[in-house]
CSV table of C-alpha atoms in Angstrom, one decimal:
chain,number,residue,atom,x,y,z
A,222,MET,CA,-90.1,-116.2,-17.5
A,223,MET,CA,-91.3,-112.6,-17.4
A,224,ARG,CA,-89.3,-111.8,-14.2
A,225,PRO,CA,-85.9,-112.1,-16.0
A,226,ILE,CA,-87.3,-110.1,-18.8
A,227,LEU,CA,-88.5,-107.3,-16.4
A,228,ALA,CA,-85.1,-107.3,-14.7
A,229,PHE,CA,-83.4,-107.0,-18.1
A,230,VAL,CA,-85.6,-104.1,-19.1
A,231,LEU,CA,-84.8,-102.3,-15.8
A,232,LEU,CA,-81.1,-102.8,-16.4
A,233,VAL,CA,-81.4,-101.4,-20.0
A,234,LEU,CA,-83.4,-98.4,-18.6
A,235,ALA,CA,-80.8,-97.8,-16.0
A,236,ALA,CA,-77.9,-98.0,-18.4
A,237,ASN,CA,-79.5,-95.7,-21.0
A,238,HIS,CA,-81.4,-93.4,-18.5
A,239,PRO,CA,-79.5,-93.3,-15.2
A,240,ILE,CA,-81.8,-92.2,-12.4
A,241,ASN,CA,-80.5,-89.2,-10.6
A,242,ALA,CA,-82.9,-87.4,-8.2
A,243,SER,CA,-81.4,-84.0,-8.9
A,244,ALA,CA,-81.4,-84.4,-12.6
A,245,GLN,CA,-85.0,-85.7,-12.7
A,246,SER,CA,-86.3,-82.9,-10.6
A,247,ALA,CA,-84.3,-80.1,-12.3
A,248,SER,CA,-87.0,-79.4,-14.9
A,249,SER,CA,-90.1,-80.3,-12.8
A,250,CYS,CA,-89.2,-79.2,-9.2
A,251,THR,CA,-90.9,-75.9,-8.3
A,252,ASP,CA,-90.2,-74.6,-4.8
A,253,TRP,CA,-93.0,-73.0,-2.8
A,254,ASP,CA,-92.9,-69.3,-2.2
A,255,PRO,CA,-94.5,-68.5,1.2
A,256,ALA,CA,-95.3,-65.0,-0.1
A,257,SER,CA,-97.6,-66.6,-2.7
A,258,GLY,CA,-100.5,-66.6,-0.2
A,259,ARG,CA,-101.5,-70.2,-1.0
A,260,ASN,CA,-100.7,-73.6,0.5
A,261,PRO,CA,-98.0,-75.6,-1.3
A,262,THR,CA,-98.8,-78.8,-3.1
A,263,ARG,CA,-97.4,-82.1,-2.0
A,264,ALA,CA,-94.9,-82.0,-4.9
A,265,GLU,CA,-93.8,-78.4,-3.9
A,266,LEU,CA,-93.2,-79.5,-0.3
A,267,ARG,CA,-91.1,-82.4,-1.5
A,268,CYS,CA,-89.2,-79.9,-3.7
A,269,HIS,CA,-88.8,-77.5,-0.8
A,270,PHE,CA,-87.2,-80.2,1.4
A,271,ASN,CA,-85.2,-81.8,-1.4
A,272,VAL,CA,-87.1,-85.1,-1.0
A,273,HIS,CA,-87.2,-87.3,-4.1
A,274,GLY,CA,-88.4,-90.9,-4.4
A,275,PRO,CA,-91.4,-93.1,-4.0
A,276,GLY,CA,-91.4,-93.2,-0.1
A,277,ARG,CA,-93.6,-91.4,2.3
A,278,PHE,CA,-93.1,-87.7,3.3
A,279,GLY,CA,-94.8,-86.0,6.2
A,280,LEU,CA,-94.4,-85.2,9.9
A,281,LEU,CA,-92.8,-87.6,12.3
A,282,SER,CA,-95.3,-89.4,14.5
A,283,TYR,CA,-93.9,-88.1,17.8
A,284,ALA,CA,-92.5,-84.7,16.9
A,285,ASP,CA,-93.3,-81.8,14.6
A,286,VAL,CA,-90.4,-82.3,12.3
A,287,PRO,CA,-90.6,-83.2,8.6
A,288,VAL,CA,-89.4,-86.7,7.8
A,289,TYR,CA,-89.0,-89.1,4.8
A,290,GLN,CA,-89.5,-92.8,4.9
A,291,PRO,CA,-87.8,-94.5,1.9
A,292,ALA,CA,-89.5,-97.3,-0.1
A,293,THR,CA,-86.9,-99.9,0.9
A,294,PRO,CA,-87.2,-103.3,2.5
A,295,MET,CA,-86.5,-102.2,6.1
A,296,PRO,CA,-86.8,-98.4,5.9
A,297,GLY,CA,-85.7,-95.7,8.3
A,298,THR,CA,-87.5,-92.6,9.2
A,299,HIS,CA,-85.1,-89.7,8.4
A,300,ILE,CA,-85.4,-86.0,9.3
A,301,VAL,CA,-85.3,-83.7,6.3
A,302,GLY,CA,-84.7,-80.0,5.8
A,303,SER,CA,-82.2,-79.6,8.6
A,304,PRO,CA,-78.6,-78.5,7.6
A,305,SER,CA,-77.3,-79.7,11.0
A,306,HIS,CA,-78.3,-83.3,10.4
A,307,PRO,CA,-76.5,-85.8,8.2
A,308,GLY,CA,-78.2,-86.4,4.9
A,309,PRO,CA,-77.8,-87.9,1.4
A,310,ARG,CA,-75.0,-86.7,-0.9
A,311,PRO,CA,-76.0,-84.0,-3.4
A,312,GLY,CA,-78.3,-85.6,-6.0
A,313,GLU,CA,-78.7,-88.8,-4.0
A,314,SER,CA,-82.1,-89.9,-2.9
A,315,TYR,CA,-82.9,-91.3,0.6
A,316,GLU,CA,-83.4,-94.7,-1.0
A,317,GLU,CA,-79.9,-94.5,-2.5
A,318,TRP,CA,-78.5,-93.2,0.9
A,319,GLU,CA,-79.9,-96.3,2.8
A,320,TRP,CA,-78.6,-98.6,0.0
A,321,ARG,CA,-75.1,-97.1,0.2
A,322,VAL,CA,-75.0,-97.1,4.1
A,323,LEU,CA,-76.2,-100.7,4.3
A,324,ARG,CA,-73.3,-101.9,2.1
A,325,THR,CA,-70.6,-99.7,3.6
A,326,ASP,CA,-67.7,-101.3,5.5
A,327,PHE,CA,-67.2,-98.7,8.2
A,328,GLY,CA,-63.8,-98.0,9.8
A,329,PRO,CA,-62.8,-97.6,13.5
A,330,GLU,CA,-64.7,-94.3,14.0
A,331,ALA,CA,-68.0,-96.3,13.7
A,332,ARG,CA,-67.0,-98.1,17.0
A,333,ARG,CA,-65.9,-95.0,18.9
A,334,VAL,CA,-68.3,-94.0,21.7
A,335,HIS,CA,-68.3,-90.4,22.9
A,336,ARG,CA,-69.5,-89.5,26.4
A,337,GLU,CA,-68.3,-85.9,26.7
A,338,LEU,CA,-70.8,-83.2,27.5
A,339,ASP,CA,-68.7,-80.6,25.6
A,340,LEU,CA,-69.7,-82.3,22.3
A,341,LEU,CA,-73.4,-81.4,22.9
A,342,HIS,CA,-75.1,-78.2,21.8
A,343,PRO,CA,-74.4,-75.7,24.7
A,344,PHE,CA,-78.0,-75.2,25.6
A,345,VAL,CA,-78.7,-79.0,25.6
A,346,GLY,CA,-75.5,-79.6,27.5
A,347,SER,CA,-76.6,-77.2,30.3
A,348,ARG,CA,-80.0,-79.1,30.5
A,349,ILE,CA,-78.2,-82.4,30.7
A,350,MET,CA,-76.0,-81.1,33.6
A,351,HIS,CA,-79.2,-80.0,35.4
A,352,LEU,CA,-80.8,-83.4,34.7
A,353,GLU,CA,-77.8,-85.3,36.2
A,354,GLU,CA,-77.8,-83.0,39.3
A,355,GLU,CA,-81.5,-83.7,39.8
A,356,LEU,CA,-81.1,-87.5,39.3
A,357,ALA,CA,-78.3,-87.5,41.9
A,358,LYS,CA,-80.6,-85.7,44.4
A,359,GLU,CA,-83.4,-88.2,43.7
A,360,GLY,CA,-81.0,-91.1,44.2
A,361,ILE,CA,-81.6,-92.4,40.6
A,362,ARG,CA,-78.7,-94.4,39.2
A,363,ALA,CA,-78.2,-93.3,35.6
A,364,ARG,CA,-74.9,-94.0,33.8
A,365,ARG,CA,-74.2,-91.8,30.8
A,366,ARG,CA,-73.6,-94.1,27.9
A,367,GLU,CA,-73.3,-91.9,24.8
A,368,THR,CA,-73.6,-88.2,23.8
A,369,TRP,CA,-72.5,-87.1,20.4
A,370,ARG,CA,-72.5,-89.8,17.7
A,371,SER,CA,-70.7,-89.6,14.4
A,372,PRO,CA,-72.7,-90.2,11.2
A,373,GLU,CA,-70.4,-93.2,10.6
A,374,ARG,CA,-71.4,-94.7,13.9
A,375,GLN,CA,-75.1,-94.0,13.3
A,376,GLY,CA,-74.8,-95.8,9.9
A,377,TYR,CA,-73.0,-98.7,11.6
A,378,LEU,CA,-75.8,-99.0,14.1
A,379,PHE,CA,-78.4,-98.8,11.3
A,380,GLN,CA,-76.8,-101.9,9.8
A,381,LEU,CA,-77.5,-104.0,12.9
A,382,GLY,CA,-80.4,-106.4,12.3
A,383,ARG,CA,-80.4,-105.4,8.6
A,384,THR,CA,-77.2,-106.3,6.9
A,385,ARG,CA,-75.2,-107.2,10.1
A,386,PRO,CA,-76.2,-109.8,12.6
A,387,GLY,CA,-77.9,-108.6,15.8
A,388,HIS,CA,-81.0,-106.9,17.1
A,389,LEU,CA,-82.3,-103.8,15.3
A,390,ALA,CA,-80.6,-100.8,17.1
A,391,THR,CA,-82.0,-97.7,15.4
A,392,ALA,CA,-84.7,-96.6,12.9
A,393,THR,CA,-82.9,-93.5,11.5
A,394,LEU,CA,-79.7,-92.1,9.9
A,395,THR,CA,-80.6,-88.6,11.2
A,396,SER,CA,-80.3,-89.0,14.9
A,397,TRP,CA,-80.4,-86.1,17.3
A,398,HIS,CA,-77.1,-87.5,18.6
A,399,SER,CA,-75.4,-86.5,15.3
A,400,GLN,CA,-76.2,-82.8,14.9
A,401,VAL,CA,-73.4,-80.3,14.2
A,402,ASP,CA,-73.1,-76.5,14.4
A,403,GLU,CA,-72.7,-74.1,11.5
A,404,ARG,CA,-69.0,-74.9,11.4
A,405,GLY,CA,-69.6,-78.6,11.2
A,406,ASN,CA,-68.4,-79.3,14.8
A,407,PRO,CA,-70.3,-81.7,17.1
A,408,ALA,CA,-73.4,-80.2,18.6
A,409,GLY,CA,-75.4,-83.2,19.7
A,410,ARG,CA,-78.9,-82.9,21.1
A,411,ALA,CA,-79.3,-86.4,22.6
A,412,VAL,CA,-77.8,-88.5,25.4
A,413,ASP,CA,-78.2,-92.2,26.1
A,414,TYR,CA,-78.3,-93.5,29.7
A,415,ASP,CA,-78.3,-96.9,31.4
A,416,VAL,CA,-81.0,-96.9,34.1
A,417,PRO,CA,-82.1,-99.7,36.3
A,418,ARG,CA,-85.6,-100.9,35.2
A,419,SER,CA,-87.0,-100.3,38.7
A,420,GLN,CA,-86.0,-96.6,38.4
A,421,LEU,CA,-87.1,-95.9,34.9
A,422,ARG,CA,-90.5,-94.3,35.7
A,423,ARG,CA,-88.9,-91.8,38.1
A,424,PHE,CA,-86.0,-91.2,35.7
A,425,HIS,CA,-88.5,-90.1,33.0
A,426,GLU,CA,-90.4,-87.9,35.5
A,427,VAL,CA,-87.2,-86.0,36.2
A,428,VAL,CA,-86.4,-85.8,32.4
A,429,ALA,CA,-89.7,-84.1,31.8
A,430,ARG,CA,-89.4,-81.8,34.8
A,431,VAL,CA,-86.1,-80.3,33.6
A,432,GLY,CA,-87.5,-79.7,30.1
A,433,LEU,CA,-86.0,-82.6,28.1
A,434,TRP,CA,-87.8,-85.2,25.9
A,435,SER,CA,-87.8,-89.0,26.0
A,436,PHE,CA,-89.8,-91.9,24.6
A,437,GLY,CA,-91.0,-93.1,28.0
A,438,PRO,CA,-90.1,-96.0,30.4
A,439,ASP,CA,-91.9,-98.6,28.2
A,440,SER,CA,-90.4,-97.6,24.9
A,441,PHE,CA,-87.9,-99.4,22.7
A,442,ASP,CA,-85.2,-96.9,23.9
A,443,PRO,CA,-86.0,-96.0,27.5
A,444,GLY,CA,-82.6,-94.4,28.2
A,445,HIS,CA,-82.7,-92.0,25.3
A,446,VAL,CA,-83.0,-88.3,26.3
A,447,PHE,CA,-83.1,-85.6,23.6
A,448,LEU,CA,-84.2,-82.1,22.8
A,449,PRO,CA,-85.3,-81.3,19.2
A,450,ASP,CA,-84.0,-78.1,17.5
A,451,PRO,CA,-86.8,-75.5,17.8
A,452,GLN,CA,-85.6,-73.7,14.7
A,453,LEU,CA,-85.9,-76.7,12.4
A,454,VAL,CA,-89.2,-75.6,10.9
A,455,ASP,CA,-90.6,-72.1,10.8
A,456,PRO,CA,-94.2,-71.6,12.2
A,457,LEU,CA,-95.8,-71.0,8.8
A,458,MET,CA,-94.2,-74.1,7.3
A,459,LEU,CA,-95.2,-76.1,10.3
A,460,ALA,CA,-98.8,-75.0,10.1
A,461,VAL,CA,-98.8,-76.2,6.5
A,462,LEU,CA,-97.1,-79.5,7.3
A,463,ARG,CA,-99.7,-80.3,9.9
A,464,THR,CA,-102.3,-80.6,7.1
A,465,HIS,CA,-100.3,-83.5,5.7
A,466,PRO,CA,-100.3,-87.1,7.1
A,467,ARG,CA,-98.1,-88.2,9.9
A,468,VAL,CA,-95.4,-90.7,8.8
A,469,PRO,CA,-95.8,-94.0,10.7
A,470,GLU,CA,-92.8,-94.7,12.9
A,471,VAL,CA,-90.6,-97.7,12.3
A,472,THR,CA,-90.7,-100.3,15.0
A,473,LEU,CA,-87.5,-102.0,16.2
A,474,ALA,CA,-89.5,-105.3,16.5
A,475,THR,CA,-89.6,-105.7,12.8
A,476,GLY,CA,-87.8,-102.8,11.1
A,477,LEU,CA,-91.0,-101.9,9.3
A,478,PRO,CA,-93.4,-99.0,9.8
A,479,VAL,CA,-96.1,-99.8,12.4
A,480,ASP,CA,-98.8,-100.0,9.7
A,481,ARG,CA,-97.0,-102.6,7.6
A,482,PRO,CA,-97.2,-106.3,8.3
A,483,LEU,CA,-94.3,-108.8,8.0
A,484,PRO,CA,-94.1,-110.5,4.6
A,485,PRO,CA,-94.6,-114.3,4.3
A,486,GLY,CA,-91.6,-116.0,5.9
A,487,GLY,CA,-91.4,-113.4,8.7
A,488,LEU,CA,-88.4,-111.5,9.9
A,489,ALA,CA,-85.9,-113.9,8.2
A,490,ALA,CA,-87.5,-113.3,4.8
A,491,LEU,CA,-87.5,-109.6,5.4
A,492,ARG,CA,-83.8,-109.5,6.3
A,493,LYS,CA,-83.1,-111.6,3.2
A,494,LYS,CA,-84.9,-109.0,1.1
A,495,THR,CA,-82.8,-106.3,2.7
A,496,GLU,CA,-79.6,-108.2,1.9
A,497,ILE,CA,-80.6,-108.6,-1.7
A,498,PHE,CA,-81.4,-104.8,-1.8
A,499,ALA,CA,-78.2,-103.8,-0.2
A,500,PHE,CA,-75.8,-106.0,-2.2
A,501,SER,CA,-77.3,-105.7,-5.6
A,502,PRO,CA,-76.8,-102.7,-8.0
A,503,PHE,CA,-79.1,-99.9,-7.0
A,504,LEU,CA,-82.2,-99.3,-9.2
A,505,GLN,CA,-84.5,-96.5,-8.1
A,506,PRO,CA,-88.0,-97.8,-7.5
A,507,PRO,CA,-90.5,-96.1,-10.0
A,508,SER,CA,-92.3,-93.0,-8.9
A,509,GLY,CA,-95.0,-91.3,-10.9
A,510,GLU,CA,-94.0,-87.9,-9.5
A,511,LEU,CA,-90.6,-88.2,-11.2
A,512,CYS,CA,-91.5,-89.7,-14.5
A,513,ARG,CA,-90.4,-88.0,-17.7
A,514,PRO,CA,-89.8,-89.2,-21.3
A,515,LEU,CA,-86.9,-91.5,-22.0
A,516,PRO,CA,-84.0,-90.3,-24.0
A,517,SER,CA,-84.4,-90.8,-27.8
A,518,GLY,CA,-83.8,-94.4,-28.8
A,519,SER,CA,-84.1,-95.9,-25.3
A,520,LEU,CA,-87.6,-97.3,-25.8
A,521,ARG,CA,-86.6,-98.9,-29.0
A,522,LEU,CA,-83.7,-100.6,-27.2
A,523,VAL,CA,-86.1,-101.9,-24.6
A,524,GLN,CA,-88.5,-103.2,-27.2
A,525,LEU,CA,-85.7,-105.0,-29.0
A,526,ALA,CA,-84.4,-106.6,-25.7
A,527,VAL,CA,-87.9,-107.8,-24.7
A,528,GLY,CA,-88.5,-109.2,-28.2
A,529,LYS,CA,-85.2,-111.1,-28.1
A,530,GLU,CA,-86.0,-112.5,-24.7
A,531,ARG,CA,-89.5,-113.6,-25.7
A,532,GLY,CA,-88.0,-115.2,-28.8
A,533,LYS,CA,-85.7,-117.3,-26.6
A,534,ALA,CA,-88.6,-118.3,-24.4
A,535,ILE,CA,-90.6,-119.5,-27.4
A,536,SER,CA,-87.8,-121.4,-29.0
A,537,GLY,CA,-86.7,-123.0,-25.6
A,538,GLN,CA,-83.3,-121.3,-25.6
A,539,PRO,CA,-81.9,-120.6,-22.1
A,540,SER,CA,-82.3,-117.0,-20.9
């Protein structure tokens, strides 16, 4: 009986005290000044990168870039602090962003696949041209499958295995495929290839030789080649971030961080939780870092609501 009461309380709180990340942090968010001569606190780092919510913030497990992992049923691992990456709307938390994406009905652009090299960042494009020349010399058959990817398409792929049928396709909404330049034009930093399994090992050797990155021949995405933005984090900030924990990557086997087990009921139960999350009204999970007093009168409303529900339970009335 207490579960309906708790849900009712949360709805009352949401109605009387709507949770907005920017509003909550306006009075408490203090940005770190590198000239202060001291290391920032965890809260100041979150403020600096505009990260609000109960999820995990730190460095990505395979690259020195700051990321945030929302506290959602099947979370992504999203790069933060980069103006060239897609991101939440102003005032929107990463939890809310995932919630909105999972329930969005994307249009035709989400199915459009780009293979053009001129949609890549110029430096990355030149490296890719060099890669393809070297692959041809080595006799390695690699078919270019996708270069730049719109944020809509990335969101559409993020839905796969979560709120749309299919195998999990991606663990992020901030792909290197989707970067843009200062004018907002496509400037992708990733390319996907189809490579015969027998040639994957040699393919990745050539990728490394020409100065590009990959996840390796035995990874979940063996045809993915990319080059992170070296200007994403300044050296001082990176030195500070390295004192903080790495954020566990999300595995495409389960859609969960590698350190989190499947719930009882396995993958089917997890996907059901994700559907409930995505197609119910969004309620921000509680976070101690963002707590502040409720507006005047809200607590009394909650007390009255809980008292009324308890009265129904005692008298046997339906709730």
